[in-house]
XYZ file of C-alpha atoms in Angstrom:
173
model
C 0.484 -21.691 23.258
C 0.380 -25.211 22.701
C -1.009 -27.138 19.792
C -4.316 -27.870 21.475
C -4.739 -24.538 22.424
C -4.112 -23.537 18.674
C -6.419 -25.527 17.520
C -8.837 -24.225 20.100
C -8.606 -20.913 19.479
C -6.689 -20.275 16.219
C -7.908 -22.951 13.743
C -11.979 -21.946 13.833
C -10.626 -18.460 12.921
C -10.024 -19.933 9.183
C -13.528 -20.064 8.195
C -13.905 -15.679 8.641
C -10.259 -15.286 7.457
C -10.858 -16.963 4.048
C -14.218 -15.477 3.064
C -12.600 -12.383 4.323
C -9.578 -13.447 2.004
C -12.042 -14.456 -0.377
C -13.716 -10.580 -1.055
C -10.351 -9.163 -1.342
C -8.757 -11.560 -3.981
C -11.971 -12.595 -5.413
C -9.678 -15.729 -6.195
C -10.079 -19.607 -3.868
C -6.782 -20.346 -4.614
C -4.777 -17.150 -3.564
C -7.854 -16.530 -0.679
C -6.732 -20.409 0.544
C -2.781 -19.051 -0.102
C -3.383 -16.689 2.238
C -4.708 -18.054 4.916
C -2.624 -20.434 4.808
C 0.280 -18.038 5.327
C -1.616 -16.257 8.002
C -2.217 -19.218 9.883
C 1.712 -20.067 9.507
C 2.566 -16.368 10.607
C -0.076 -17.002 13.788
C 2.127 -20.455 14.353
C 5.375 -18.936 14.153
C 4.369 -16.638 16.634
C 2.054 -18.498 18.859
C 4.025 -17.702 22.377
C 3.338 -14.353 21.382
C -0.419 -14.447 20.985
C -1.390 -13.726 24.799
C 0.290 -10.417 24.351
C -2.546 -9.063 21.951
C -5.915 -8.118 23.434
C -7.944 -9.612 20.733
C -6.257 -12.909 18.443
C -8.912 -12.140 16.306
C -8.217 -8.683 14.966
C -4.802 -9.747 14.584
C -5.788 -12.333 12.170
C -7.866 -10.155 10.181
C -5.256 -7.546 10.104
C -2.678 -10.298 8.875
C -4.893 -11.564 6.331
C -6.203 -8.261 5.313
C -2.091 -7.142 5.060
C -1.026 -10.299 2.828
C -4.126 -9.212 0.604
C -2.712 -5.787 -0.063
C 0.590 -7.624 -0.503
C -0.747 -10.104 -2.941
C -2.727 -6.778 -4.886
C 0.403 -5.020 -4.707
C 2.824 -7.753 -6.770
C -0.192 -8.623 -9.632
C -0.952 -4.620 -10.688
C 0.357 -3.956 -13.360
C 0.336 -0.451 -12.812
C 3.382 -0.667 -9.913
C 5.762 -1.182 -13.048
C 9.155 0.680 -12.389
C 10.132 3.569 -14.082
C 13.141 0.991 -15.913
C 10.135 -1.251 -17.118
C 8.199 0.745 -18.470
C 10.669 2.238 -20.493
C 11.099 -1.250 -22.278
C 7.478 -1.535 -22.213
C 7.062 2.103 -24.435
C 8.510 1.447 -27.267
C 6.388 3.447 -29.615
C 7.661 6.710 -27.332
C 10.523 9.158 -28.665
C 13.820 8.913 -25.961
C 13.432 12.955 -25.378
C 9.648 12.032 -23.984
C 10.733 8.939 -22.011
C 13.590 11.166 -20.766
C 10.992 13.957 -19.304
C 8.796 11.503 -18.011
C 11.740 9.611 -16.070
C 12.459 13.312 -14.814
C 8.989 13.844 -14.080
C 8.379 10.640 -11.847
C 11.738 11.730 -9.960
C 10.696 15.189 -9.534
C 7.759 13.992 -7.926
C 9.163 11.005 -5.914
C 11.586 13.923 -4.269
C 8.374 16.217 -3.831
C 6.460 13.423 -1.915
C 9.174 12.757 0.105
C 9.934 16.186 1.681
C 5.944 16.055 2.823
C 5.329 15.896 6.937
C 5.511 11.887 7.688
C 1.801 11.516 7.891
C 1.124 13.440 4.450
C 3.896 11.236 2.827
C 2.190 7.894 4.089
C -1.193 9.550 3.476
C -0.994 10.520 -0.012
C 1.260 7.772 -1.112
C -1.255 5.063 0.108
C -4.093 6.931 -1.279
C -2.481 8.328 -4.842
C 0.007 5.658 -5.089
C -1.000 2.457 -3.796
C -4.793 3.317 -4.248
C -5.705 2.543 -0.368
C -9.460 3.155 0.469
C -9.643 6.078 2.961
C -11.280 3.151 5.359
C -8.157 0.932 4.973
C -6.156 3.979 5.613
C -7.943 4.761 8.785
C -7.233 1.372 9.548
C -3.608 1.258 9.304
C -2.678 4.877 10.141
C -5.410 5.074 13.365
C -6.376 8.502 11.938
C -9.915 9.448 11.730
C -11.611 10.497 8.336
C -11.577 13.738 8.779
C -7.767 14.250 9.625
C -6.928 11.335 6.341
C -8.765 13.788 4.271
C -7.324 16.881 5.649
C -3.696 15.497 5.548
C -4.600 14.723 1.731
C -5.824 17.935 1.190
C -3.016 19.528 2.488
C -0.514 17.091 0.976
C -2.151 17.211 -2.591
C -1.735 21.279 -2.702
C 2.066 21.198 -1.636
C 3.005 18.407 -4.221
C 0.945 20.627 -6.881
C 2.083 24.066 -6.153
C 5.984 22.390 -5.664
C 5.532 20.775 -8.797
C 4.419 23.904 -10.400
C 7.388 26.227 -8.783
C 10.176 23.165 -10.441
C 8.499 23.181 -13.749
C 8.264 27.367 -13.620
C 12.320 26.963 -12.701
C 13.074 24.856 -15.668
C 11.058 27.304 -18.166
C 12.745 30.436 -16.535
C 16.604 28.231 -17.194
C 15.310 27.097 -20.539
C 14.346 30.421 -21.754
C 18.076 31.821 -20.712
């Protein structure tokens, strides 16, 4: 695609992309930030454009991804484990201890789910995905999203509950 053609078909594209940009962030500057990086990403890979069947949902998708991204670095609720340790100060070592034990016991939990249930739960639990986006990304339907959360949710409970049964049965000894 040359630059003509860009222009043609990419650049009106901006106008949806940034008030699309725009809802997510609720911010002009990172909603322009964005689409300016989704317009280089559409740029950089302009020969490639003919092999999508819609241009379109390709920017969305790109614009809608960087949004998450951009979410994903300001919470301040995706603190490691390490930082929030410095952060909770006012906490004995023992509790900070269990809770670092916790968090692992859970990360291994989550990742001995079925593939689907892992991505399912962690996007919904973890990264706080709508089930919409989810549907989105995943090309599930509703019905199986909530299903495989369901199902996910119970084994990462009743696991939990069998380790933390374990540990009182070894403590007690």
């Amino acid at each position: 695609m040359e630059l003509k053609q860009f222009k043609i078909h990419i650049l009106p594209l901006r106008s949806r992309l940034y008030g699309y940009a725009l809802r997510l962030t609720e911010n002009d500057s990172d909603a322009e930030d964005i689409v300016q990086e989704a317009m280089i990403k559409l740029w950089n890979m302009r020969n490639k454009l003919d092999e999508y069947n819609s241009v379109e949902a390709l920017a969305v998708k790109m614009t809608h991804n960087l949004c998450m991204d951009l979410w994903r670095r300001k919470r301040p609720d995706t603190l490691s484990v390490e930082q929030i340790v410095l952060q909770s100060e006012t906490q004995t070592p023992e509790k900070l201890l269990e809770q670092k034990d916790e968090i692992a016991i859970m990360k291994e939990i989550i990742a001995s789910l079925p593939p689907l249930q892992q991505t399912i739960i962690r996007m919904k639990d973890i990264e706080e995905y709508e089930i919409c986006e989810i549907m989105e990304i995943t090309g599930c339907n509703n019905e199986a999203i909530r299903s495989n959360l369901s199902r996910a949710r119970k084994k990462v409970r009743d696991m939990y509950l069998q380790v933390i049964q374990e540990k009182k049965r070894r403590s007690e000894v």
